[in-house]
Coordinates of C-alpha atoms in Angstrom, one line a residue:
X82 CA 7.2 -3.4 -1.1
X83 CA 4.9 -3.6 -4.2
X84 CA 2.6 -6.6 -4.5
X85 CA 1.7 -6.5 -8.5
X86 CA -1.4 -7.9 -9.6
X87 CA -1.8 -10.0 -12.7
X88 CA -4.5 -8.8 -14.2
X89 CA -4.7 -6.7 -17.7
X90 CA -4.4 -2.7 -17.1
X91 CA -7.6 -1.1 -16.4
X92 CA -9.6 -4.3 -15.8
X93 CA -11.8 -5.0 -12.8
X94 CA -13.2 -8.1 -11.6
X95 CA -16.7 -8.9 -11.3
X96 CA -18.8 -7.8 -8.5
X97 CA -20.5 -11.2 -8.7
X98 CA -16.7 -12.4 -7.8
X99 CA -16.5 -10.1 -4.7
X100 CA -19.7 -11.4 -3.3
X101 CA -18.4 -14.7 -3.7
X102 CA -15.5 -14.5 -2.1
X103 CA -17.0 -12.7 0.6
X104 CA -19.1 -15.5 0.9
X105 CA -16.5 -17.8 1.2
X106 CA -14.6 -15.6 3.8
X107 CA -17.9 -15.6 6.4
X108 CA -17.7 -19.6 6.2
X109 CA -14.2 -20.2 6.8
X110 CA -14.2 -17.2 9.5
X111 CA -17.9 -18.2 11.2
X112 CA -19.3 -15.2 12.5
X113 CA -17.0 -12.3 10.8
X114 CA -18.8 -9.3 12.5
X115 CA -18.3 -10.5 16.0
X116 CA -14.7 -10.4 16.3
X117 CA -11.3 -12.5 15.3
X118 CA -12.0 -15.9 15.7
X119 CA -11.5 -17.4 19.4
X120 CA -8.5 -19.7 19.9
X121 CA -6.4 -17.7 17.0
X122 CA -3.2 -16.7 17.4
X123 CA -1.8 -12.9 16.7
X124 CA -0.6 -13.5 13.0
X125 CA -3.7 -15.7 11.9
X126 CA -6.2 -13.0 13.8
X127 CA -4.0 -10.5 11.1
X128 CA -4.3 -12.5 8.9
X129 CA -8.1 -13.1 8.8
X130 CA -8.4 -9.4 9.2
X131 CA -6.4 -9.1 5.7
X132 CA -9.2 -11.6 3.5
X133 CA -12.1 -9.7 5.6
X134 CA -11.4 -6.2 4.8
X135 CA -10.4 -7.2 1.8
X136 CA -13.9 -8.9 1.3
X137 CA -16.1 -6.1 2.6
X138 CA -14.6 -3.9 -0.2
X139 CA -13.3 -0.2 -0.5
X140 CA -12.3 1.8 2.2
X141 CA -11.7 5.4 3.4
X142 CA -8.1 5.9 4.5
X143 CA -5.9 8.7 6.1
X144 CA -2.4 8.1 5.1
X145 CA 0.2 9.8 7.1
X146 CA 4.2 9.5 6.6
X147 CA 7.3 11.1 7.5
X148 CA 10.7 10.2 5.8
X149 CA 14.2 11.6 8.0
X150 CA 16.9 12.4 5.6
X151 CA 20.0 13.6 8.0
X152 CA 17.9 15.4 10.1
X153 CA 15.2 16.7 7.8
X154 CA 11.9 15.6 8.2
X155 CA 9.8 15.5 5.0
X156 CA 6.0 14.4 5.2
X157 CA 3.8 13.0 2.8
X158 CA 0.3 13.3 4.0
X159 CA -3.3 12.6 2.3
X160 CA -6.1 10.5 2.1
X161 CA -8.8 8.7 -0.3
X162 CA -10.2 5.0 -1.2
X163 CA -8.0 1.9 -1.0
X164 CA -9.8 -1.3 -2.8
X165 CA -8.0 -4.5 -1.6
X166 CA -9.9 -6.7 -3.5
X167 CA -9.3 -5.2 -6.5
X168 CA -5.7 -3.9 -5.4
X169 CA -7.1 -0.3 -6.4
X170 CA -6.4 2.8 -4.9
X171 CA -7.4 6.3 -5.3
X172 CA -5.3 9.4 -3.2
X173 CA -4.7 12.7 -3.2
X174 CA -1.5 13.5 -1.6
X175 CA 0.2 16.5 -0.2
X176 CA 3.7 16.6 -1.8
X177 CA 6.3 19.1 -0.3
X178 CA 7.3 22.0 -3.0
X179 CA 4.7 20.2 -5.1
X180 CA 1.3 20.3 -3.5
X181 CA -1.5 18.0 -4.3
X182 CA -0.5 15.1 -6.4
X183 CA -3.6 12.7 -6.9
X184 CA -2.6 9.1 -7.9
X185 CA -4.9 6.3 -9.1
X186 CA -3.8 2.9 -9.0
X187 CA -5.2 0.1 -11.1
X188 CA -4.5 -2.9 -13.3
X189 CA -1.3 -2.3 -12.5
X190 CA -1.3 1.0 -13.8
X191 CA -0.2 4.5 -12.0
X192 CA -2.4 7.4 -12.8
X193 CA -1.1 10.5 -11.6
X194 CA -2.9 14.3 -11.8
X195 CA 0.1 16.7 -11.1
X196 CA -0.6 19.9 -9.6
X197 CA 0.5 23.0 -11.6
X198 CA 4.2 23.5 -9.7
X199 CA 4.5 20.1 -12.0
X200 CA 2.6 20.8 -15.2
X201 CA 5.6 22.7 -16.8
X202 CA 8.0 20.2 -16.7
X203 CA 5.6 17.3 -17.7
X204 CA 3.4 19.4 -20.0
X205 CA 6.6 18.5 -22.2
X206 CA 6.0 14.9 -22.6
X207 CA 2.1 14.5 -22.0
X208 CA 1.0 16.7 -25.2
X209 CA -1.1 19.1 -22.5
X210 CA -2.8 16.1 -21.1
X211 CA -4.3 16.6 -17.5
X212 CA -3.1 13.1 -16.5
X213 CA 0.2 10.5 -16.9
X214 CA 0.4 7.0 -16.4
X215 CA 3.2 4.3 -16.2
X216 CA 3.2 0.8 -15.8
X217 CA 3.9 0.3 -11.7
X218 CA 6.5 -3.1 -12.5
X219 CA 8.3 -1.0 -14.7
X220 CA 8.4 1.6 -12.4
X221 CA 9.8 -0.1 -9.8
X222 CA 12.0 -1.7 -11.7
X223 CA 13.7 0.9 -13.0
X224 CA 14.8 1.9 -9.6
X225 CA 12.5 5.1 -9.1
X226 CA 10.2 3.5 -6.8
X227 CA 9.6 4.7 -3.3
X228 CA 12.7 4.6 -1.2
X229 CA 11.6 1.8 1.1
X230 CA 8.5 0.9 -0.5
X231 CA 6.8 1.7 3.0
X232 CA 2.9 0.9 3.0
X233 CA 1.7 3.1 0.0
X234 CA 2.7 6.3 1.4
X235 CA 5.2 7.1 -1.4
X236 CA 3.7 8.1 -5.0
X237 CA 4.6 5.2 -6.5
X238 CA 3.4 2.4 -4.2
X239 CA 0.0 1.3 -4.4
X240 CA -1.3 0.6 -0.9
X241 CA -4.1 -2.0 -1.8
X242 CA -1.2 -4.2 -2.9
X243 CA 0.9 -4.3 -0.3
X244 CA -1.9 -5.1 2.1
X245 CA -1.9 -8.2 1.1
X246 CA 1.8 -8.6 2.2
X247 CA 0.3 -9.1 5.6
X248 CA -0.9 -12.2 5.0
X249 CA 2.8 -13.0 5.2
X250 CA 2.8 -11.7 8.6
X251 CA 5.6 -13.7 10.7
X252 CA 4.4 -16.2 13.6
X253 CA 5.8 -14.5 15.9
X254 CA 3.3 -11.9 15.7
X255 CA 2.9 -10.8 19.4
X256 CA -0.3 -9.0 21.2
X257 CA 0.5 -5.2 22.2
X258 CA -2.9 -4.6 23.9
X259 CA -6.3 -2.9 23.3
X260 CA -5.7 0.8 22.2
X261 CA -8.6 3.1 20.5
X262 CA -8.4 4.6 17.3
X263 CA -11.0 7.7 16.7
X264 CA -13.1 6.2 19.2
X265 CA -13.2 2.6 18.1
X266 CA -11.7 0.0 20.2
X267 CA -9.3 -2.1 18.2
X268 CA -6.3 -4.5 19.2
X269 CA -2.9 -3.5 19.0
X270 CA -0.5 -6.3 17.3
X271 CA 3.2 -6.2 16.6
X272 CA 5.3 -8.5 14.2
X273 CA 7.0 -8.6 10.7
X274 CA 6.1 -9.3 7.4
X275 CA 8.2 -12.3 5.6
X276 CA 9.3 -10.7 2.3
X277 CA 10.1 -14.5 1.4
X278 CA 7.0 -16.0 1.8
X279 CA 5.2 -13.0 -0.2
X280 CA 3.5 -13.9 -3.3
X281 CA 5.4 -11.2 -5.5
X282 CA 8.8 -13.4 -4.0
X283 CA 8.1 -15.9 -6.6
X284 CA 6.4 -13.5 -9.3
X285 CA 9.4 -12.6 -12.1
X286 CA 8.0 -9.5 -12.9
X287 CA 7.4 -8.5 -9.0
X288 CA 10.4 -10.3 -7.6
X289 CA 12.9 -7.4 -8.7
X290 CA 10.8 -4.7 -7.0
X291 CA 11.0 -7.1 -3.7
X292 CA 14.4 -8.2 -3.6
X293 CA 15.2 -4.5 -3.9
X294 CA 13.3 -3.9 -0.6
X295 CA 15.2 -7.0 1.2
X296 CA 18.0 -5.2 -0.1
X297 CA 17.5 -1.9 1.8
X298 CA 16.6 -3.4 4.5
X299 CA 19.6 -5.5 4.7
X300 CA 16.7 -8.1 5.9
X301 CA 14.0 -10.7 5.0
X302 CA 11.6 -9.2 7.9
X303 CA 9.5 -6.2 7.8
X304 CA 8.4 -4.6 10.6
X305 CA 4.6 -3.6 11.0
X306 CA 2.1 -3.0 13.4
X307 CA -1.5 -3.5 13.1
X308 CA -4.6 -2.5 14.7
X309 CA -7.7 -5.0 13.7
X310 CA -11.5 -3.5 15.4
X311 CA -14.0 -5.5 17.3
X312 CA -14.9 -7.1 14.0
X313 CA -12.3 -8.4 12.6
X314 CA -11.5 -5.8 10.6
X315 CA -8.1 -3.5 9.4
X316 CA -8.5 -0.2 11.2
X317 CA -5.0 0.8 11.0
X318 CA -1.5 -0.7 9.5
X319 CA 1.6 1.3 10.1
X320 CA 5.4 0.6 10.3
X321 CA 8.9 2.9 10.7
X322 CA 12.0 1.5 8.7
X323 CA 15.2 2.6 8.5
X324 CA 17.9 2.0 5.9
X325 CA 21.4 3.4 4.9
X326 CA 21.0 6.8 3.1
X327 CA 23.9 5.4 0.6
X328 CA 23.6 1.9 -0.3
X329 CA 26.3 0.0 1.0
X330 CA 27.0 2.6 3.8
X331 CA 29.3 1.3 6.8
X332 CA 27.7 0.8 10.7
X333 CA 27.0 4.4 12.1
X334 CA 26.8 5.7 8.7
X335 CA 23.2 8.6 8.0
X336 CA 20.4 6.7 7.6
X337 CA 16.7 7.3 6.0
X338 CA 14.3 6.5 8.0
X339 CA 10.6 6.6 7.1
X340 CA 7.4 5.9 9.1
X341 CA 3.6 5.1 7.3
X342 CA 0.5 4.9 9.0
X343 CA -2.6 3.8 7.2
X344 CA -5.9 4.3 9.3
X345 CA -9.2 3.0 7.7
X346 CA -13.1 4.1 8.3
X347 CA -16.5 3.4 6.1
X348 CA -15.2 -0.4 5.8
X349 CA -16.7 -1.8 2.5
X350 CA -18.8 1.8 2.0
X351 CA -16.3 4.0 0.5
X352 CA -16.7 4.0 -3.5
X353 CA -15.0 2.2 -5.8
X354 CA -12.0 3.1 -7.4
X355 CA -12.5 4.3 -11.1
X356 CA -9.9 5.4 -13.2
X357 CA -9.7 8.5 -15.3
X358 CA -10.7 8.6 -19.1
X359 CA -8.0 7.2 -21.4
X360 CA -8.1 10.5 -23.7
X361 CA -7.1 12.4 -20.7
X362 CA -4.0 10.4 -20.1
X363 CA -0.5 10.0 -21.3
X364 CA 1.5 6.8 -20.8
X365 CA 5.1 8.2 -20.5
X366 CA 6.1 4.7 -19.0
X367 CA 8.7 4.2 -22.2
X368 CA 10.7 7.4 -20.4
X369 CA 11.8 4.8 -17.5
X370 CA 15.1 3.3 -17.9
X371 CA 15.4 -0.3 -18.8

């Protein structure tokens, strides 16, 4: 569930455009720092919690995930910066039989530092280069995208993106209750994401990577849940999917089921996402298919 931005690999936009749009967040929200807006439902408190934390700019996240594959668990586990605005992300990742795999996400490009269990095998095409990139539309449409494109926890989904599929968050969006979250007392919401009503639904180089998804899921509606802080702020996003572990697979038949939690701190203090020097990387993106 990839949202792909538009903008030219590597770029960033303006600081001067971050404060403005944070400026226009606090007058359509009023008083941001006190709390979701009174009278709001569920989906538009989520909603305004998306463009705020957005706003504020990066993040510290924990990422946590587990993927069951007929009866083995694998997890995928890590943590780093996660830019919103600028639908950047930076994460180190602990990847089973692999180790720490470090990926960078920005202008629509995947930087990935592989640790040495990986180096051999892709020393081959990156002429000794410490880094490779690909192109993230390409990626996923070449098919070797994250299983279920779940929240960013896969190496090739870039979390920061597919925040901003919550805006499409489904008007049904229900209240769980307050819960706390490392001490911070947040509000628990339920609901589904409307793969439809997504901007990448209507982007032709996204759209693939997103019909895909509704594919798997054999559904329009992603479930998520989401926990927004006392102001108005993401502290935590997660959801647990499941989908046949053959395509096509009968009723009853295995499935793969995979559940992502992000959990944010340091709202708008974490440091922004940079990505490494060109002359350390190698684009190997014209090894996809297609």
């Amino acid at each position: 569930m990839t949202l792909r931005p538009g903008a030219p690999a590597r770029t960033r936009t303006p600081r001067a455009a971050a404060v403005a749009v944070l400026g226009l967040v606090a007058a359509l929200a009023g008083c941001a720092g006190t709390g979701p807006t009174l009278g709001r439902g569920p989906a538009e408190i989520v909603r305004e919690a998306v463009v705020s934390t957005a706003a504020a700019g990066p993040s510290h996240a924990t990422v946590t995930g587990r993927t069951a594959v007929m009866g083995q668990e694998i997890p995928l586990d890590g943590g780093g910066v996660v830019d919103p605005l600028h639908q950047a992300a930076d994460l180190t990742l602990q990847v089973p039989s692999l180790g720490a795999v470090r990926v960078v996400f920005t202008g629509g490009t995947l930087d990935a530092q592989l640790p040495p269990a990986a180096s051999g095998l892709i020393g081959m095409f990156s002429g000794g280069k410490s880094w490779v990139s690909v192109d993230v539309n390409r990626l996923a449409q070449s098919g070797y995208g994250a299983p279920l494109g779940a929240l960013g926890v896969g190496t090739t989904d870039n979390p920061a993106q597919q925040l901003g599929y919550l805006k499409a968050i489904s008007d049904t969006t229900r209240l769980v209750g307050p819960e706390q979250i490392d001490g911070v007392d947040t509000t628990h919401y339920a609901g589904a994401v409307d793969l439809d009503k997504v901007p990448a639904a209507d982007d032709p180089s996204t759209k693939p990577g997103v019909d895909r998804l509704k594919a798997q899921l054999g559904s329009s509606l992603l479930p998520v849940d989401v926990w927004v802080d006392g102001g108005g702020k993401l502290r935590r996003v997660g959801q647990t999917v499941s989908v046949p572990a053959t395509p096509g697979a009968p009723a009853g038949a295995p499935t793969t089921s995979t559940t992502t939690t992000i959990t944010f701190s340091d709202v708008g203090n974490a440091p922004e996402v940079v990505p490494p020097p060109a002359d350390q990387v190698s684009d190997i993106s014209s090894l996809l298919p297609g």
